Amino acid sequence: MSAGWFRRRFLPGGPLPAPRPPRPRASPVPYRRPRFLRGSGSGPGTADAPRRPDARPVRSPARGRALPWNAGYAEIINAEKSEFNEDQAACGQLCIRRCEFGAEEDQEWLALCSEEILTGHYWALFDGHGGPAAAILAANTLHSCLRRQLEAVVEGVVAARPPMHLSGHCVCASDPQFVEEKGIRAEDLVIGALESAFQECDEVIGRELEASGQVGGCTALVAVSLQGKLYVANAGDSRAILVRKDEVRPLSSEFTPETERQRIQQLAFVYPELLAGEFTRLEFPRRLKGDDLGQKVLFRDHHMRGWSYKCVEKSDLKYPLIHGQGRQARLLGTLAVSRGLGDHQLRVLDTNIQLKPFLLSVPQVTVLDVDQLELQEEDVVVMATDGLWDVLSNEQVAQLVRSFLPGNREDPHRFSELAQMLIHSTQGKDDGPTEGQVSYDDISVFVIPLHNQGQRSDGH
Amino acid sequence: MSAGWFRRRFLPGGPLPAPRPPRPRASPVPYRRPRFLRGSGSGPGTADAPRRPDARPVRSPARGRALPWNAGYAEIINAEKSEFNEDQAACGQLCIRRCEFGAEEDQEWLALCSEEILTGHYWALFDGHGGPAAAILAANTLHSCLRRQLEAVVEGVVAARPPMHLSGHCVCASDPQFVEEKGIRAEDLVIGALESAFQECDEVIGRELEASGQVGGCTALVAVSLQGKLYVANAGDSRAILVRKDEVRPLSSEFTPETERQRIQQLAFVYPELLAGEFTRLEFPRRLKGDDLGQKVLFRDHHMRGWSYKCVEKSDLKYPLIHGQGRQARLLGTLAVSRGLGDHQLRVLDTNIQLKPFLLSVPQVTVLDVDQLELQEEDVVVMATDGLWDVLSNEQVAQLVRSFLPGNREDPHRFSELAQMLIHSTQGKDDGPTEGQVSYDDISVFVIPLHNQGQRSDGH
């Protein structure tokens, strides 16, 4: 990605760059050693590199060019469970201008009015399903949506406290007091911008997939550093954690049919027609059979966090809305995640039952106040798609981070090496903490060092 | 309440004891020194006492009879902001029988088959609004609903792990494995029973209020000790906290229009007709005025945890679905809580707009594993209605607990005295941590000592 990548203005409704069609892999073997597609393959921080399924393994870290926020490194792996790499990534600088100076691109203005610009950094992982199309679109689009949403509110973001009116002009003398009572801070505008950007990106993907006759969806995990804070927005089952010497802190939660059971059951309760009489809303420990009829079995409904017993009726024998356990849990027998982008056309096999009504594109956003941390040199954020977390726990990743970084302080590429080592740990090597556990999923990892980066370095 | 209070079987649809009509207070002054209505007024643990608005202040603790779980004390205060005490309380033993031995009352069987009985203890606070009727009904009813719900699943509760089939007969050989995979424990059945009991009680209250031409609603906070665990179920804005020497742990969350904003806005988004064109679903920092038209103002919608700006349209000038801040926040300009029992007939003043669709009767249940705590003599749970927490923070209550209990170890009534002292602290005395803050609300407090009570003492 060139430095100007985020500066191309996204025009709603306008044409997006066509996604590059991924090339078929060379041989049809069911499993091969994974190929590493380094995010820094053609220069660190490039967003294009992860989208090159034809790239050769690049083991030696690229050198010379600055990654965003000093050194954020990505390792992308295609495990080749699917024909193409369904994982996609993007990272780069995020340059936010003030809107009032005009909506059109104006490079000259950018140079002249640099004090009006808020600068942040952006990292994103997209884990596709049903093909790579949605993930590629998301990697091409979401940063533009976010930039646009942030530019729409940037005056509030750079104010000590967001004003009631974006003009800054008070209609009511007690406006600041109301804003203070509600506890509205600049970071709430960034959270709102992330929420709106995900929704906007989802709409764009829906239009683009329909127009191009493609299908698919993807999860999205985004980290944005802005004004001394790190925002982590997650829709799906990727994960980000903070690893420090004495602390492992989750920065995101996973959204799956299991974790969002009550929301999904509630929707089916309100709109039973969404199940078309083919599924039961209720959860049972296992799929019921004819023998269960008339028995009292464990169940739970949308309003219950606990369990109870019910007498099995014939309608309870239908396929459950959410079925399976852990990694095997599926929504309508089809999808393993409950939030993400795309999937506008996804239907249950051989039916007209849509999944999209049950999916949310809005992310959950957590805020890490980096300025408030007493950072050590080895404090990092690890972002990865679910393939890593299937095999490694947060604590295991933290142990690997803590055992790797101190001994490699002189290596300028140690964060990249660490990301690669984390992926290696999922590939069934005898050493390491996984004790033979192997991931056959595509895996992408960002390792983002925090040290000396907490200070507000934004150029506004 | 006599010891047999919980043994009267609740018959669904059958007649409930008519609530005692509260007597009008003696004089119409707007505020008087509060009257203490001790839960132990006619003997500790009686549930009737709190419902006696005519009781004289009783300052000396009642003696001689054992309170449930050794010594749970209640202090009930009527601040007389309303004509009658809208706070109600109940506490007592909870005796759970096995259903299979017959649904009818059988005292002889109870005596003969005591090993079949699971015994727990129950404390409940109900904070009424729109009159005391719903709170009185809840204090008369909820324990019966809970007992019935627990009896329906008691075989699963006393099993090492709840069986897939309540009969214990496996239809499928892998049933136990499925239950284990889902992680279903006995405590999940108790949680489910609490959730169902609240809903059942809400239905009973709806029928009873309609039949008797009464109105009103109430919050409900319930603590149940069973099998070495303390279950805290909350629907409303009362609060329970655990206070230990080095720890203050919230055991409940408050449910108000503010804390449940997204759920309530989401419902109005799905069913806009619930607002009858009279309210706006959106949240703004203050009520908008004509001058705001066309301005970009701070707002948020159902999908947003953050804030953004929108251009004000005419429809945004309507009264907000949720309006006000903190203690002043109201749902549809009417109600300060978003969960509770009753309110089936409640409508926005001078309209036909119902509030009930926005209210949930289902509680949030938290579980405290008392057996796993290394309990000290001064470890207690404090349950209180919102009047206490308006004036005292969790930490302030903990400080009062820690400063009071160690110096009163010899006093057999110290928990009762402590509850009374906590209420005194809200009445504007010069000393104490409240620094002049005063509560004008009805206040009820339970102080439940945990020491030496964690062991399973249930007689099953």
PDB file of C-alpha atoms in Angstrom, chain B residues 42-206:
ATOM      1  CA  SER B  42     -43.416 -10.115  64.924  1.00  0.00           C
ATOM      2  CA  GLY B  43     -40.575 -12.578  64.942  1.00  0.00           C
ATOM      3  CA  PRO B  44     -37.536 -12.669  62.730  1.00  0.00           C
ATOM      4  CA  GLY B  45     -38.043 -13.792  59.183  1.00  0.00           C
ATOM      5  CA  THR B  46     -41.721 -13.055  58.984  1.00  0.00           C
ATOM      6  CA  ALA B  47     -42.750 -11.915  55.603  1.00  0.00           C
ATOM      7  CA  ASP B  48     -45.908 -10.323  56.879  1.00  0.00           C
ATOM      8  CA  ALA B  49     -44.203  -7.722  59.003  1.00  0.00           C
ATOM      9  CA  PRO B  50     -42.817  -5.732  56.104  1.00  0.00           C
ATOM     10  CA  ARG B  51     -46.297  -5.510  54.714  1.00  0.00           C
ATOM     11  CA  ARG B  52     -47.678  -3.789  57.797  1.00  0.00           C
ATOM     12  CA  PRO B  53     -47.619  -0.105  57.044  1.00  0.00           C
ATOM     13  CA  ASP B  54     -49.383   0.483  60.341  1.00  0.00           C
ATOM     14  CA  ALA B  55     -46.583  -1.013  62.406  1.00  0.00           C
ATOM     15  CA  ARG B  56     -44.994   1.185  65.009  1.00  0.00           C
ATOM     16  CA  PRO B  57     -41.264   1.719  64.908  1.00  0.00           C
ATOM     17  CA  VAL B  58     -39.551  -1.235  66.531  1.00  0.00           C
ATOM     18  CA  ARG B  59     -36.012  -0.373  67.508  1.00  0.00           C
ATOM     19  CA  SER B  60     -35.060  -3.295  69.706  1.00  0.00           C
ATOM     20  CA  PRO B  61     -34.310  -6.450  67.769  1.00  0.00           C
ATOM     21  CA  ALA B  62     -36.694  -9.290  68.256  1.00  0.00           C
ATOM     22  CA  ARG B  63     -35.101 -12.256  69.940  1.00  0.00           C
ATOM     23  CA  GLY B  64     -35.367 -15.952  70.305  1.00  0.00           C
ATOM     24  CA  ARG B  65     -36.484 -17.333  66.966  1.00  0.00           C
ATOM     25  CA  ALA B  66     -34.055 -18.392  64.290  1.00  0.00           C
ATOM     26  CA  LEU B  67     -33.967 -16.447  61.052  1.00  0.00           C
ATOM     27  CA  PRO B  68     -33.370 -18.382  57.841  1.00  0.00           C
ATOM     28  CA  TRP B  69     -29.721 -19.190  57.225  1.00  0.00           C
ATOM     29  CA  ASN B  70     -28.965 -18.456  60.864  1.00  0.00           C
ATOM     30  CA  ALA B  71     -29.448 -14.704  60.795  1.00  0.00           C
ATOM     31  CA  GLY B  72     -30.756 -12.702  57.870  1.00  0.00           C
ATOM     32  CA  TYR B  73     -32.138  -9.378  59.012  1.00  0.00           C
ATOM     33  CA  ALA B  74     -34.399  -6.942  57.276  1.00  0.00           C
ATOM     34  CA  GLU B  75     -35.018  -3.327  57.924  1.00  0.00           C
ATOM     35  CA  ILE B  76     -37.914  -1.745  56.144  1.00  0.00           C
ATOM     36  CA  ILE B  77     -38.391   1.969  56.092  1.00  0.00           C
ATOM     37  CA  ASN B  78     -41.250   4.018  54.776  1.00  0.00           C
ATOM     38  CA  ALA B  79     -39.944   7.428  53.846  1.00  0.00           C
ATOM     39  CA  GLU B  80     -43.536   8.427  53.229  1.00  0.00           C
ATOM     40  CA  LYS B  81     -42.886  10.012  49.887  1.00  0.00           C
ATOM     41  CA  SER B  82     -45.937   8.010  48.948  1.00  0.00           C
ATOM     42  CA  GLU B  83     -49.031   7.475  51.013  1.00  0.00           C
ATOM     43  CA  PHE B  84     -48.217   3.823  51.581  1.00  0.00           C
ATOM     44  CA  ASN B  85     -44.960   1.976  51.815  1.00  0.00           C
ATOM     45  CA  GLU B  86     -44.312   0.774  48.287  1.00  0.00           C
ATOM     46  CA  ASP B  87     -41.377  -1.360  49.420  1.00  0.00           C
ATOM     47  CA  GLN B  88     -42.282  -4.898  50.338  1.00  0.00           C
ATOM     48  CA  ALA B  89     -40.128  -7.793  51.509  1.00  0.00           C
ATOM     49  CA  ALA B  90     -40.292 -11.509  52.086  1.00  0.00           C
ATOM     50  CA  CYS B  91     -37.923 -14.085  53.491  1.00  0.00           C
ATOM     51  CA  GLY B  92     -38.098 -17.644  54.713  1.00  0.00           C
ATOM     52  CA  GLN B  93     -37.167 -21.253  54.209  1.00  0.00           C
ATOM     53  CA  LEU B  94     -37.692 -22.832  50.831  1.00  0.00           C
ATOM     54  CA  CYS B  95     -38.666 -26.522  51.020  1.00  0.00           C
ATOM     55  CA  ILE B  96     -38.485 -28.360  47.716  1.00  0.00           C
ATOM     56  CA  ARG B  97     -40.121 -31.769  47.376  1.00  0.00           C
ATOM     57  CA  ARG B  98     -39.889 -34.294  44.584  1.00  0.00           C
ATOM     58  CA  CYS B  99     -42.792 -34.006  42.212  1.00  0.00           C
ATOM     59  CA  GLU B 100     -43.130 -37.708  41.491  1.00  0.00           C
ATOM     60  CA  PHE B 101     -44.592 -38.363  44.919  1.00  0.00           C
ATOM     61  CA  GLY B 102     -47.743 -36.472  44.001  1.00  0.00           C
ATOM     62  CA  ALA B 103     -48.747 -32.912  43.520  1.00  0.00           C
ATOM     63  CA  GLU B 104     -51.031 -32.725  46.541  1.00  0.00           C
ATOM     64  CA  GLU B 105     -49.990 -31.522  49.947  1.00  0.00           C
ATOM     65  CA  ASP B 106     -49.006 -34.368  52.219  1.00  0.00           C
ATOM     66  CA  GLN B 107     -47.523 -33.325  55.529  1.00  0.00           C
ATOM     67  CA  GLU B 108     -47.169 -36.926  56.618  1.00  0.00           C
ATOM     68  CA  TRP B 109     -45.141 -37.729  53.567  1.00  0.00           C
ATOM     69  CA  LEU B 110     -42.979 -34.694  54.216  1.00  0.00           C
ATOM     70  CA  ALA B 111     -42.145 -36.022  57.651  1.00  0.00           C
ATOM     71  CA  LEU B 112     -41.506 -39.555  56.460  1.00  0.00           C
ATOM     72  CA  CYS B 113     -39.486 -38.767  53.367  1.00  0.00           C
ATOM     73  CA  SER B 114     -37.354 -35.876  54.577  1.00  0.00           C
ATOM     74  CA  GLU B 115     -34.399 -37.161  52.557  1.00  0.00           C
ATOM     75  CA  GLU B 116     -36.327 -36.243  49.440  1.00  0.00           C
ATOM     76  CA  ILE B 117     -36.496 -32.603  50.342  1.00  0.00           C
ATOM     77  CA  LEU B 118     -34.105 -29.909  49.232  1.00  0.00           C
ATOM     78  CA  THR B 119     -34.034 -26.985  51.634  1.00  0.00           C
ATOM     79  CA  GLY B 120     -32.957 -23.474  50.814  1.00  0.00           C
ATOM     80  CA  HIS B 121     -33.499 -19.945  52.002  1.00  0.00           C
ATOM     81  CA  TYR B 122     -35.134 -17.051  50.262  1.00  0.00           C
ATOM     82  CA  TRP B 123     -34.907 -13.282  50.638  1.00  0.00           C
ATOM     83  CA  ALA B 124     -36.793 -10.874  48.390  1.00  0.00           C
ATOM     84  CA  LEU B 125     -37.241  -7.115  48.066  1.00  0.00           C
ATOM     85  CA  PHE B 126     -39.964  -5.545  45.947  1.00  0.00           C
ATOM     86  CA  ASP B 127     -40.008  -1.820  45.232  1.00  0.00           C
ATOM     87  CA  GLY B 128     -43.441  -0.810  44.033  1.00  0.00           C
ATOM     88  CA  HIS B 129     -44.581   2.074  41.877  1.00  0.00           C
ATOM     89  CA  GLY B 130     -48.050   3.313  41.077  1.00  0.00           C
ATOM     90  CA  GLY B 131     -49.163   1.986  44.461  1.00  0.00           C
ATOM     91  CA  PRO B 132     -48.137  -0.969  46.611  1.00  0.00           C
ATOM     92  CA  ALA B 133     -50.472  -3.562  45.037  1.00  0.00           C
ATOM     93  CA  ALA B 134     -47.978  -5.282  42.718  1.00  0.00           C
ATOM     94  CA  ALA B 135     -45.270  -5.340  45.377  1.00  0.00           C
ATOM     95  CA  ILE B 136     -47.662  -6.900  47.892  1.00  0.00           C
ATOM     96  CA  LEU B 137     -48.770  -9.514  45.364  1.00  0.00           C
ATOM     97  CA  ALA B 138     -45.151 -10.288  44.497  1.00  0.00           C
ATOM     98  CA  ALA B 139     -44.221 -10.675  48.163  1.00  0.00           C
ATOM     99  CA  ASN B 140     -47.172 -13.066  48.535  1.00  0.00           C
ATOM    100  CA  THR B 141     -46.578 -15.023  45.348  1.00  0.00           C
ATOM    101  CA  LEU B 142     -43.042 -15.182  43.986  1.00  0.00           C
ATOM    102  CA  HIS B 143     -41.718 -17.697  46.515  1.00  0.00           C
ATOM    103  CA  SER B 144     -44.570 -20.063  45.618  1.00  0.00           C
ATOM    104  CA  CYS B 145     -43.814 -19.737  41.916  1.00  0.00           C
ATOM    105  CA  LEU B 146     -40.162 -20.416  42.605  1.00  0.00           C
ATOM    106  CA  ARG B 147     -40.904 -23.441  44.753  1.00  0.00           C
ATOM    107  CA  ARG B 148     -43.155 -24.846  42.059  1.00  0.00           C
ATOM    108  CA  GLN B 149     -40.562 -24.267  39.330  1.00  0.00           C
ATOM    109  CA  LEU B 150     -37.824 -25.850  41.435  1.00  0.00           C
ATOM    110  CA  GLU B 151     -39.990 -28.845  42.287  1.00  0.00           C
ATOM    111  CA  ALA B 152     -40.579 -29.412  38.578  1.00  0.00           C
ATOM    112  CA  VAL B 153     -36.837 -29.921  38.029  1.00  0.00           C
ATOM    113  CA  VAL B 154     -35.601 -30.994  41.465  1.00  0.00           C
ATOM    114  CA  GLU B 155     -34.436 -34.414  40.279  1.00  0.00           C
ATOM    115  CA  GLY B 156     -32.044 -32.654  37.947  1.00  0.00           C
ATOM    116  CA  VAL B 157     -30.980 -30.202  40.653  1.00  0.00           C
ATOM    117  CA  VAL B 158     -29.953 -32.938  43.087  1.00  0.00           C
ATOM    118  CA  ALA B 159     -28.243 -35.062  40.404  1.00  0.00           C
ATOM    119  CA  ALA B 160     -24.475 -34.873  39.978  1.00  0.00           C
ATOM    120  CA  ARG B 161     -25.272 -33.598  36.496  1.00  0.00           C
ATOM    121  CA  PRO B 162     -28.780 -32.910  35.186  1.00  0.00           C
ATOM    122  CA  PRO B 163     -29.870 -35.813  32.975  1.00  0.00           C
ATOM    123  CA  MET B 164     -31.026 -35.242  29.409  1.00  0.00           C
ATOM    124  CA  HIS B 165     -34.370 -36.809  30.378  1.00  0.00           C
ATOM    125  CA  LEU B 166     -35.977 -35.932  33.661  1.00  0.00           C
ATOM    126  CA  SER B 167     -36.954 -39.595  34.035  1.00  0.00           C
ATOM    127  CA  GLY B 168     -33.261 -40.405  34.225  1.00  0.00           C
ATOM    128  CA  HIS B 169     -33.876 -42.957  31.494  1.00  0.00           C
ATOM    129  CA  CYS B 170     -31.496 -42.486  28.550  1.00  0.00           C
ATOM    130  CA  VAL B 171     -33.126 -42.638  25.137  1.00  0.00           C
ATOM    131  CA  CYS B 172     -29.725 -42.160  23.546  1.00  0.00           C
ATOM    132  CA  ALA B 173     -26.529 -43.673  24.924  1.00  0.00           C
ATOM    133  CA  SER B 174     -24.592 -40.489  24.353  1.00  0.00           C
ATOM    134  CA  ASP B 175     -27.054 -38.290  26.306  1.00  0.00           C
ATOM    135  CA  PRO B 176     -24.676 -37.663  29.225  1.00  0.00           C
ATOM    136  CA  GLN B 177     -21.953 -36.714  26.773  1.00  0.00           C
ATOM    137  CA  PHE B 178     -24.184 -34.128  25.081  1.00  0.00           C
ATOM    138  CA  VAL B 179     -25.145 -32.646  28.459  1.00  0.00           C
ATOM    139  CA  GLU B 180     -21.475 -32.467  29.375  1.00  0.00           C
ATOM    140  CA  GLU B 181     -20.540 -30.837  26.096  1.00  0.00           C
ATOM    141  CA  LYS B 182     -23.137 -28.153  26.684  1.00  0.00           C
ATOM    142  CA  GLY B 183     -21.708 -27.680  30.173  1.00  0.00           C
ATOM    143  CA  ILE B 184     -25.138 -27.973  31.791  1.00  0.00           C
ATOM    144  CA  ARG B 185     -24.878 -28.004  35.595  1.00  0.00           C
ATOM    145  CA  ALA B 186     -27.404 -28.263  38.392  1.00  0.00           C
ATOM    146  CA  GLU B 187     -27.079 -24.527  38.975  1.00  0.00           C
ATOM    147  CA  ASP B 188     -28.349 -23.892  35.430  1.00  0.00           C
ATOM    148  CA  LEU B 189     -31.640 -25.519  36.437  1.00  0.00           C
ATOM    149  CA  VAL B 190     -31.902 -23.205  39.452  1.00  0.00           C
ATOM    150  CA  ILE B 191     -31.191 -20.218  37.201  1.00  0.00           C
ATOM    151  CA  GLY B 192     -33.849 -21.470  34.779  1.00  0.00           C
ATOM    152  CA  ALA B 193     -36.308 -21.945  37.653  1.00  0.00           C
ATOM    153  CA  LEU B 194     -35.716 -18.374  38.853  1.00  0.00           C
ATOM    154  CA  GLU B 195     -36.224 -17.038  35.323  1.00  0.00           C
ATOM    155  CA  SER B 196     -39.441 -18.994  34.899  1.00  0.00           C
ATOM    156  CA  ALA B 197     -40.701 -18.111  38.394  1.00  0.00           C
ATOM    157  CA  PHE B 198     -40.391 -14.390  37.716  1.00  0.00           C
ATOM    158  CA  GLN B 199     -42.338 -14.791  34.484  1.00  0.00           C
ATOM    159  CA  GLU B 200     -45.022 -16.903  36.142  1.00  0.00           C
ATOM    160  CA  CYS B 201     -45.332 -14.413  39.002  1.00  0.00           C
ATOM    161  CA  ASP B 202     -45.690 -11.595  36.492  1.00  0.00           C
ATOM    162  CA  GLU B 203     -48.572 -13.413  34.836  1.00  0.00           C
ATOM    163  CA  VAL B 204     -50.259 -14.014  38.208  1.00  0.00           C
ATOM    164  CA  ILE B 205     -49.892 -10.339  39.126  1.00  0.00           C
ATOM    165  CA  GLY B 206     -51.358  -9.331  35.771  1.00  0.00           C
TER     166      GLY B 206
END
